[in-house]
mmCIF file of C-alpha atoms and ligand atoms in Angstrom:
data_model
loop_
_atom_site.group_PDB
_atom_site.id
_atom_site.type_symbol
_atom_site.label_atom_id
_atom_site.label_comp_id
_atom_site.label_asym_id
_atom_site.label_seq_id
_atom_site.Cartn_x
_atom_site.Cartn_y
_atom_site.Cartn_z
ATOM 1 C CA MET A 9 65.145 42.917 -28.456
ATOM 2 C CA ASP A 10 65.895 43.333 -24.755
ATOM 3 C CA LEU A 11 68.647 41.098 -23.526
ATOM 4 C CA VAL A 12 68.126 38.702 -20.627
ATOM 5 C CA SER A 13 69.391 39.897 -17.242
ATOM 6 C CA THR A 14 72.836 38.687 -16.362
ATOM 7 C CA ASP A 15 74.210 37.829 -12.945
ATOM 8 C CA ALA A 16 75.248 41.446 -12.498
ATOM 9 C CA ALA A 17 71.666 42.564 -12.983
ATOM 10 C CA GLU A 18 70.344 39.931 -10.589
ATOM 11 C CA ASP A 19 72.946 40.930 -7.994
ATOM 12 C CA PHE A 20 72.002 44.547 -8.345
ATOM 13 C CA LEU A 21 68.318 43.706 -7.909
ATOM 14 C CA LEU A 22 69.019 41.782 -4.707
ATOM 15 C CA ARG A 23 71.055 44.655 -3.286
ATOM 16 C CA LEU A 24 68.454 47.189 -4.382
ATOM 17 C CA ASN A 25 65.603 45.273 -2.771
ATOM 18 C CA ALA A 26 67.596 45.095 0.453
ATOM 19 C CA ALA A 27 68.323 48.851 0.308
ATOM 20 C CA LEU A 28 64.647 49.644 -0.395
ATOM 21 C CA GLY A 29 63.407 47.442 2.439
ATOM 22 C CA ASP A 30 59.622 47.657 2.801
ATOM 23 C CA ALA A 31 59.426 50.162 -0.077
ATOM 24 C CA ALA A 32 60.562 47.504 -2.592
ATOM 25 C CA GLY A 33 56.919 46.431 -3.031
ATOM 26 C CA ASP A 34 55.958 49.961 -4.100
ATOM 27 C CA PHE A 35 58.495 50.067 -6.917
ATOM 28 C CA GLN A 36 58.485 46.458 -8.152
ATOM 29 C CA PRO A 37 62.001 47.092 -9.460
ATOM 30 C CA GLN A 38 63.407 45.365 -12.501
ATOM 31 C CA VAL A 39 67.064 45.456 -13.454
ATOM 32 C CA LEU A 40 68.326 44.751 -16.963
ATOM 33 C CA ALA A 41 71.925 44.186 -17.911
ATOM 34 C CA GLU A 42 71.215 46.056 -21.110
ATOM 35 C CA CYS A 43 68.427 47.786 -22.961
ATOM 36 C CA ASP A 44 68.196 50.551 -25.533
ATOM 37 C CA SER A 45 66.915 53.226 -23.181
ATOM 38 C CA SER A 46 65.197 52.687 -19.837
ATOM 39 C CA ASN A 47 62.703 55.434 -20.771
ATOM 40 C CA ALA A 48 61.929 53.768 -24.094
ATOM 41 C CA TRP A 49 61.667 50.336 -22.453
ATOM 42 C CA LEU A 50 59.037 51.562 -19.993
ATOM 43 C CA ALA A 51 57.228 53.539 -22.703
ATOM 44 C CA ARG A 52 56.734 50.359 -24.757
ATOM 45 C CA ARG A 53 55.035 48.760 -21.745
ATOM 46 C CA ALA A 54 53.163 51.839 -20.527
ATOM 47 C CA ASN A 55 49.705 50.340 -21.103
ATOM 48 C CA TYR A 56 50.076 47.705 -18.446
ATOM 49 C CA LEU A 57 52.751 48.951 -16.041
ATOM 50 C CA PRO A 58 51.658 49.679 -12.495
ATOM 51 C CA ASP A 59 52.230 53.078 -10.932
ATOM 52 C CA GLY A 60 55.709 53.215 -9.416
ATOM 53 C CA ALA A 61 57.307 50.632 -11.722
ATOM 54 C CA LEU A 62 61.058 51.066 -11.804
ATOM 55 C CA LEU A 63 63.556 49.955 -14.398
ATOM 56 C CA VAL A 64 67.286 50.120 -13.815
ATOM 57 C CA ALA A 65 69.478 49.565 -16.865
ATOM 58 C CA LEU A 66 73.078 48.613 -16.161
ATOM 59 C CA ARG A 67 73.841 49.564 -19.747
ATOM 60 C CA GLN A 68 71.916 51.564 -22.313
ATOM 61 C CA THR A 69 72.697 51.186 -25.983
ATOM 62 C CA ALA A 70 70.611 54.197 -27.039
ATOM 63 C CA GLY A 71 70.269 56.363 -23.925
ATOM 64 C CA ARG A 72 68.163 59.431 -24.623
ATOM 65 C CA GLY A 73 68.784 62.975 -23.467
ATOM 66 C CA ARG A 74 66.801 66.170 -23.794
ATOM 67 C CA MET A 75 66.208 67.744 -27.190
ATOM 68 C CA GLY A 76 66.703 64.491 -29.053
ATOM 69 C CA ARG A 77 70.301 64.168 -27.886
ATOM 70 C CA SER A 78 71.968 60.923 -26.898
ATOM 71 C CA TRP A 79 72.821 60.233 -23.294
ATOM 72 C CA PHE A 80 76.161 58.546 -22.772
ATOM 73 C CA SER A 81 76.844 56.731 -19.540
ATOM 74 C CA ALA A 82 80.026 55.027 -18.580
ATOM 75 C CA GLU A 83 79.297 51.353 -18.104
ATOM 76 C CA ASN A 84 79.560 50.270 -14.448
ATOM 77 C CA ASP A 85 80.224 53.839 -13.464
ATOM 78 C CA SER A 86 76.781 55.336 -13.726
ATOM 79 C CA LEU A 87 73.249 54.878 -12.536
ATOM 80 C CA THR A 88 70.573 54.943 -15.235
ATOM 81 C CA PHE A 89 66.979 54.298 -14.349
ATOM 82 C CA SER A 90 63.415 55.242 -15.174
ATOM 83 C CA PHE A 91 60.381 55.483 -12.976
ATOM 84 C CA PHE A 92 56.806 55.091 -14.196
ATOM 85 C CA TRP A 93 54.247 57.406 -12.682
ATOM 86 C CA ARG A 94 50.500 57.491 -13.155
ATOM 87 C CA PRO A 95 49.598 60.970 -11.913
ATOM 88 C CA PRO A 96 46.080 61.602 -10.591
ATOM 89 C CA PRO A 97 43.688 62.724 -13.369
ATOM 90 C CA ALA A 98 44.018 66.382 -14.422
ATOM 91 C CA THR A 99 47.457 66.783 -12.833
ATOM 92 C CA GLN A 100 49.149 69.721 -14.554
ATOM 93 C CA LEU A 101 52.534 68.333 -15.612
ATOM 94 C CA SER A 102 54.343 71.489 -16.660
ATOM 95 C CA GLY A 103 57.147 72.114 -14.227
ATOM 96 C CA LEU A 104 57.369 68.457 -13.222
ATOM 97 C CA SER A 105 60.888 67.946 -14.530
ATOM 98 C CA LEU A 106 62.079 70.935 -12.496
ATOM 99 C CA ALA A 107 60.460 69.530 -9.355
ATOM 100 C CA VAL A 108 62.260 66.251 -10.049
ATOM 101 C CA GLY A 109 65.523 68.203 -10.303
ATOM 102 C CA VAL A 110 64.965 69.686 -6.848
ATOM 103 C CA ALA A 111 64.197 66.228 -5.425
ATOM 104 C CA LEU A 112 67.337 64.801 -7.004
ATOM 105 C CA VAL A 113 69.576 67.519 -5.600
ATOM 106 C CA ASP A 114 67.960 67.130 -2.162
ATOM 107 C CA ALA A 115 68.567 63.380 -2.290
ATOM 108 C CA LEU A 116 72.227 63.733 -3.273
ATOM 109 C CA GLU A 117 72.730 66.384 -0.608
ATOM 110 C CA SER A 118 71.222 64.099 2.000
ATOM 111 C CA LEU A 119 74.013 61.667 1.075
ATOM 112 C CA GLY A 120 76.591 64.370 1.781
ATOM 113 C CA ALA A 121 77.129 65.977 -1.640
ATOM 114 C CA ARG A 122 77.548 69.737 -1.311
ATOM 115 C CA GLU A 123 77.281 72.734 -3.635
ATOM 116 C CA LEU A 124 75.072 71.049 -6.186
ATOM 117 C CA VAL A 125 73.076 73.463 -8.303
ATOM 118 C CA LEU A 126 70.430 73.323 -11.004
ATOM 119 C CA LYS A 127 70.838 74.710 -14.472
ATOM 120 C CA TRP A 128 67.477 75.391 -16.087
ATOM 121 C CA PRO A 129 65.530 73.348 -16.757
ATOM 122 C CA ASN A 130 66.944 70.404 -14.845
ATOM 123 C CA ASP A 131 70.658 69.698 -15.238
ATOM 124 C CA VAL A 132 72.381 68.941 -11.941
ATOM 125 C CA LEU A 133 75.796 70.595 -11.851
ATOM 126 C CA TRP A 134 78.759 70.843 -9.547
ATOM 127 C CA GLN A 135 81.137 73.668 -10.288
ATOM 128 C CA ASP A 136 79.746 74.047 -13.779
ATOM 129 C CA LYS A 137 80.115 70.365 -14.624
ATOM 130 C CA LYS A 138 77.182 68.050 -15.134
ATOM 131 C CA ILE A 139 76.667 65.224 -12.684
ATOM 132 C CA ALA A 140 73.120 64.155 -13.570
ATOM 133 C CA GLY A 141 70.434 64.640 -16.202
ATOM 134 C CA ILE A 142 66.678 64.151 -16.150
ATOM 135 C CA LEU A 143 64.352 63.291 -19.021
ATOM 136 C CA VAL A 144 60.620 63.371 -18.310
ATOM 137 C CA GLU A 145 58.375 61.978 -21.023
ATOM 138 C CA ALA A 146 54.634 61.398 -21.202
ATOM 139 C CA PRO A 147 53.946 58.602 -23.726
ATOM 140 C CA ALA A 148 50.176 58.977 -23.228
ATOM 141 C CA VAL A 149 47.728 60.918 -21.115
ATOM 142 C CA GLY A 150 48.040 59.857 -17.489
ATOM 143 C CA LYS A 151 51.385 58.111 -18.007
ATOM 144 C CA VAL A 152 54.683 59.711 -17.150
ATOM 145 C CA ILE A 153 58.200 58.342 -17.354
ATOM 146 C CA ILE A 154 60.913 59.986 -15.306
ATOM 147 C CA GLY A 155 64.379 58.986 -16.463
ATOM 148 C CA ILE A 156 67.476 59.894 -14.509
ATOM 149 C CA GLY A 157 71.131 59.366 -15.354
ATOM 150 C CA ILE A 158 73.838 60.009 -12.761
ATOM 151 C CA ASN A 159 77.590 59.812 -13.160
ATOM 152 C CA LEU A 160 78.658 57.765 -10.158
ATOM 153 C CA ARG A 161 82.360 57.332 -10.774
ATOM 154 C CA SER A 162 84.743 59.174 -13.004
ATOM 155 C CA PRO A 163 85.029 56.955 -16.054
ATOM 156 C CA LYS A 164 88.319 55.128 -16.368
ATOM 157 C CA ALA A 165 89.902 56.324 -19.568
ATOM 158 C CA ALA A 166 90.288 52.888 -21.110
ATOM 159 C CA SER A 167 86.866 51.494 -20.260
ATOM 160 C CA SER A 168 84.879 54.526 -21.198
ATOM 161 C CA ASN A 169 82.718 55.029 -24.253
ATOM 162 C CA PHE A 170 82.298 58.678 -23.284
ATOM 163 C CA PRO A 171 82.891 61.186 -26.046
ATOM 164 C CA GLU A 172 85.828 63.383 -25.015
ATOM 165 C CA GLU A 173 83.923 66.690 -25.101
ATOM 166 C CA ILE A 174 81.236 65.321 -22.773
ATOM 167 C CA LYS A 175 83.874 63.950 -20.401
ATOM 168 C CA GLU A 176 85.330 67.416 -20.034
ATOM 169 C CA LYS A 177 81.972 68.894 -19.054
ATOM 170 C CA SER A 178 81.052 66.081 -16.637
ATOM 171 C CA ILE A 179 81.841 65.198 -13.069
ATOM 172 C CA ALA A 180 80.974 62.137 -11.023
ATOM 173 C CA LEU A 181 79.501 61.661 -7.576
ATOM 174 C CA ASP A 182 82.643 59.956 -6.286
ATOM 175 C CA ASN A 183 84.293 63.382 -6.329
ATOM 176 C CA LEU A 184 81.746 64.543 -3.770
ATOM 177 C CA ILE A 185 80.941 61.574 -1.542
ATOM 178 C CA SER A 186 82.648 58.335 -0.677
ATOM 179 C CA PRO A 187 81.479 55.503 -2.965
ATOM 180 C CA ALA A 188 82.327 53.070 -0.162
ATOM 181 C CA SER A 189 79.688 54.642 2.095
ATOM 182 C CA TYR A 190 77.103 54.946 -0.654
ATOM 183 C CA PRO A 191 76.996 52.072 -3.126
ATOM 184 C CA PRO A 192 74.744 52.599 -6.188
ATOM 185 C CA GLU A 193 71.739 50.749 -4.758
ATOM 186 C CA LYS A 194 71.813 52.942 -1.649
ATOM 187 C CA VAL A 195 72.071 56.106 -3.758
ATOM 188 C CA LEU A 196 69.098 54.879 -5.794
ATOM 189 C CA ALA A 197 67.007 53.988 -2.734
ATOM 190 C CA VAL A 198 67.517 57.475 -1.302
ATOM 191 C CA ILE A 199 66.638 59.123 -4.624
ATOM 192 C CA LEU A 200 63.475 57.033 -4.960
ATOM 193 C CA ALA A 201 62.293 57.959 -1.481
ATOM 194 C CA ASN A 202 62.786 61.652 -2.293
ATOM 195 C CA LEU A 203 61.180 61.275 -5.690
ATOM 196 C CA ARG A 204 58.079 59.601 -4.312
ATOM 197 C CA LEU A 205 57.615 62.378 -1.777
ATOM 198 C CA ALA A 206 58.291 65.031 -4.402
ATOM 199 C CA LEU A 207 55.615 63.566 -6.701
ATOM 200 C CA LYS A 208 53.092 63.543 -3.875
ATOM 201 C CA ASN A 209 53.872 67.184 -3.099
ATOM 202 C CA PHE A 210 53.781 68.055 -6.794
ATOM 203 C CA THR A 211 50.240 66.729 -7.170
ATOM 204 C CA GLN A 212 49.151 68.881 -4.228
ATOM 205 C CA LEU A 213 51.181 72.055 -4.707
ATOM 206 C CA GLY A 214 52.582 71.990 -8.228
ATOM 207 C CA LEU A 215 56.123 73.257 -8.726
ATOM 208 C CA VAL A 216 57.371 75.194 -5.709
ATOM 209 C CA VAL A 217 59.179 78.042 -7.452
ATOM 210 C CA GLU A 218 61.296 79.122 -4.454
ATOM 211 C CA ASN A 219 62.669 75.611 -3.925
ATOM 212 C CA TRP A 220 63.933 75.511 -7.488
ATOM 213 C CA GLN A 221 65.205 79.105 -7.513
ATOM 214 C CA LYS A 222 67.242 78.548 -4.321
ATOM 215 C CA LYS A 223 69.294 76.028 -6.294
ATOM 216 C CA CYS A 224 69.384 77.918 -9.593
ATOM 217 C CA THR A 225 72.953 78.600 -10.615
ATOM 218 C CA HIS A 226 72.083 81.432 -13.025
ATOM 219 C CA LEU A 227 69.658 83.490 -10.973
ATOM 220 C CA ASP A 228 70.118 87.194 -11.859
ATOM 221 C CA GLN A 229 72.935 86.380 -14.266
ATOM 222 C CA ARG A 230 73.277 87.146 -17.957
ATOM 223 C CA VAL A 231 72.399 84.084 -20.013
ATOM 224 C CA SER A 232 71.726 83.125 -23.614
ATOM 225 C CA ILE A 233 68.877 80.914 -24.677
ATOM 226 C CA ILE A 234 69.737 78.813 -27.689
ATOM 227 C CA GLN A 235 66.893 77.730 -29.946
ATOM 228 C CA GLN A 236 67.148 74.448 -31.862
ATOM 229 C CA ASP A 237 67.882 76.377 -35.054
ATOM 230 C CA GLY A 238 70.924 77.883 -33.275
ATOM 231 C CA SER A 239 69.483 81.390 -32.838
ATOM 232 C CA LEU A 240 70.233 83.166 -29.566
ATOM 233 C CA GLN A 241 68.159 85.226 -27.188
ATOM 234 C CA ASN A 242 70.150 87.136 -24.567
ATOM 235 C CA GLY A 243 68.925 88.441 -21.251
ATOM 236 C CA ILE A 244 69.075 88.132 -17.482
ATOM 237 C CA CYS A 245 67.727 85.021 -15.788
ATOM 238 C CA ARG A 246 65.038 86.133 -13.342
ATOM 239 C CA GLY A 247 64.079 82.665 -12.214
ATOM 240 C CA ILE A 248 61.041 80.661 -13.266
ATOM 241 C CA ASN A 249 57.264 80.730 -13.046
ATOM 242 C CA SER A 250 55.094 77.976 -11.596
ATOM 243 C CA ASN A 251 54.949 76.220 -14.993
ATOM 244 C CA GLY A 252 58.725 75.923 -15.015
ATOM 245 C CA ALA A 253 59.166 78.524 -17.766
ATOM 246 C CA LEU A 254 62.367 80.542 -17.487
ATOM 247 C CA LEU A 255 61.834 84.262 -16.954
ATOM 248 C CA LEU A 256 64.292 86.003 -19.228
ATOM 249 C CA GLU A 257 64.572 89.755 -18.790
ATOM 250 C CA THR A 258 65.288 91.348 -22.156
ATOM 251 C CA ALA A 259 65.118 94.873 -23.574
ATOM 252 C CA GLN A 260 61.551 93.984 -24.669
ATOM 253 C CA GLY A 261 60.525 92.936 -21.173
ATOM 254 C CA ILE A 262 60.246 89.572 -19.462
ATOM 255 C CA GLN A 263 60.071 86.674 -21.918
ATOM 256 C CA HIS A 264 58.702 83.313 -20.790
ATOM 257 C CA ILE A 265 60.937 80.588 -22.183
ATOM 258 C CA LEU A 266 59.452 77.092 -22.323
ATOM 259 C CA SER A 267 61.854 74.272 -21.744
ATOM 260 C CA GLY A 268 60.907 72.015 -24.676
ATOM 261 C CA ASP A 269 63.487 72.627 -27.333
ATOM 262 C CA VAL A 270 65.891 75.225 -26.031
ATOM 263 C CA SER A 271 69.043 75.182 -23.968
ATOM 264 C CA LEU A 272 70.774 77.786 -21.867
ATOM 265 C CA ARG A 273 74.325 78.944 -21.458
ATOM 266 C CA THR A 274 76.084 81.727 -19.611
ATOM 267 C CA SER A 275 76.661 84.755 -21.827
HETATM 268 C C1 BTN B 317 69.623 65.183 -20.315
HETATM 269 O O1 BTN B 317 70.333 65.753 -19.479
HETATM 270 O O2 BTN B 317 69.663 65.456 -21.523
HETATM 271 C C2 BTN B 317 68.697 64.107 -19.825
HETATM 272 C C3 BTN B 317 69.403 62.804 -19.669
HETATM 273 C C4 BTN B 317 68.526 61.692 -19.122
HETATM 274 C C5 BTN B 317 69.228 60.368 -19.156
HETATM 275 C C6 BTN B 317 68.434 59.276 -18.500
HETATM 276 S S1 BTN B 317 69.386 57.832 -18.267
HETATM 277 C C7 BTN B 317 67.964 56.939 -17.830
HETATM 278 C C8 BTN B 317 66.859 57.387 -18.735
HETATM 279 N N1 BTN B 317 66.863 56.633 -19.961
HETATM 280 C C9 BTN B 317 67.166 57.382 -21.013
HETATM 281 O O3 BTN B 317 67.253 56.967 -22.181
HETATM 282 N N2 BTN B 317 67.392 58.643 -20.638
HETATM 283 C C10 BTN B 317 67.185 58.814 -19.224
#
């Protein structure tokens, strides 16, 4: 059962509506103090949600990551939200999550963050540490949920439910920009503006390969692709194609790696 919004959620909604200004009507934002997963919450309501519906969860009890992993976010120190999109009929969705990654990096850079890069398919990294993750899901034809989790502030040791090994591989936005200048609702408003534009462009142009490759941290580097069963495929990352598949140069030629159930690491 979803818990009732607390004062913190209502406060956040007020600040978010102010930050969104006229655009607030487009997103009809809702803020929950707690839910299982903002992606799952929207998915359960996908039959009647309007295009553009936004859910911000101040706390997720079962945040979801790619490949069936959990997504941990430090309470009060992260931004976790999901956006509901009804793409025009026949929109080809492959590559969408990579286009969202580009939009997210552009948004954070417009706030002053520098040297952000993308690790295929859509992890946002700074100096090899993860700052944000994206999970795009399509619960039914014509319904897409774009979930984004961003580490805003380095979790305080005592208050954090972060597993230690994830903490070591993570970094927060407050290392890159001043949290005083950019409170969470402002960060979110900027991301949403970029996301909306990116989705419009995506429906017209599909994934713009060059835009993603410019930010790719592994371009022309040796990498390993790890299948879910743990097996490895080694090669050189030669970028992506317009479906978002990774082009892996191997002794057998270029292999097209689909993002579904694999992950990548430097070899
Ligand atoms: C990943 O890097 O594995 C993707 C992480 C996506 C996390 C976000 S947080 C908001 C939304 N709700 C979820 O349950 N997951 C996404």
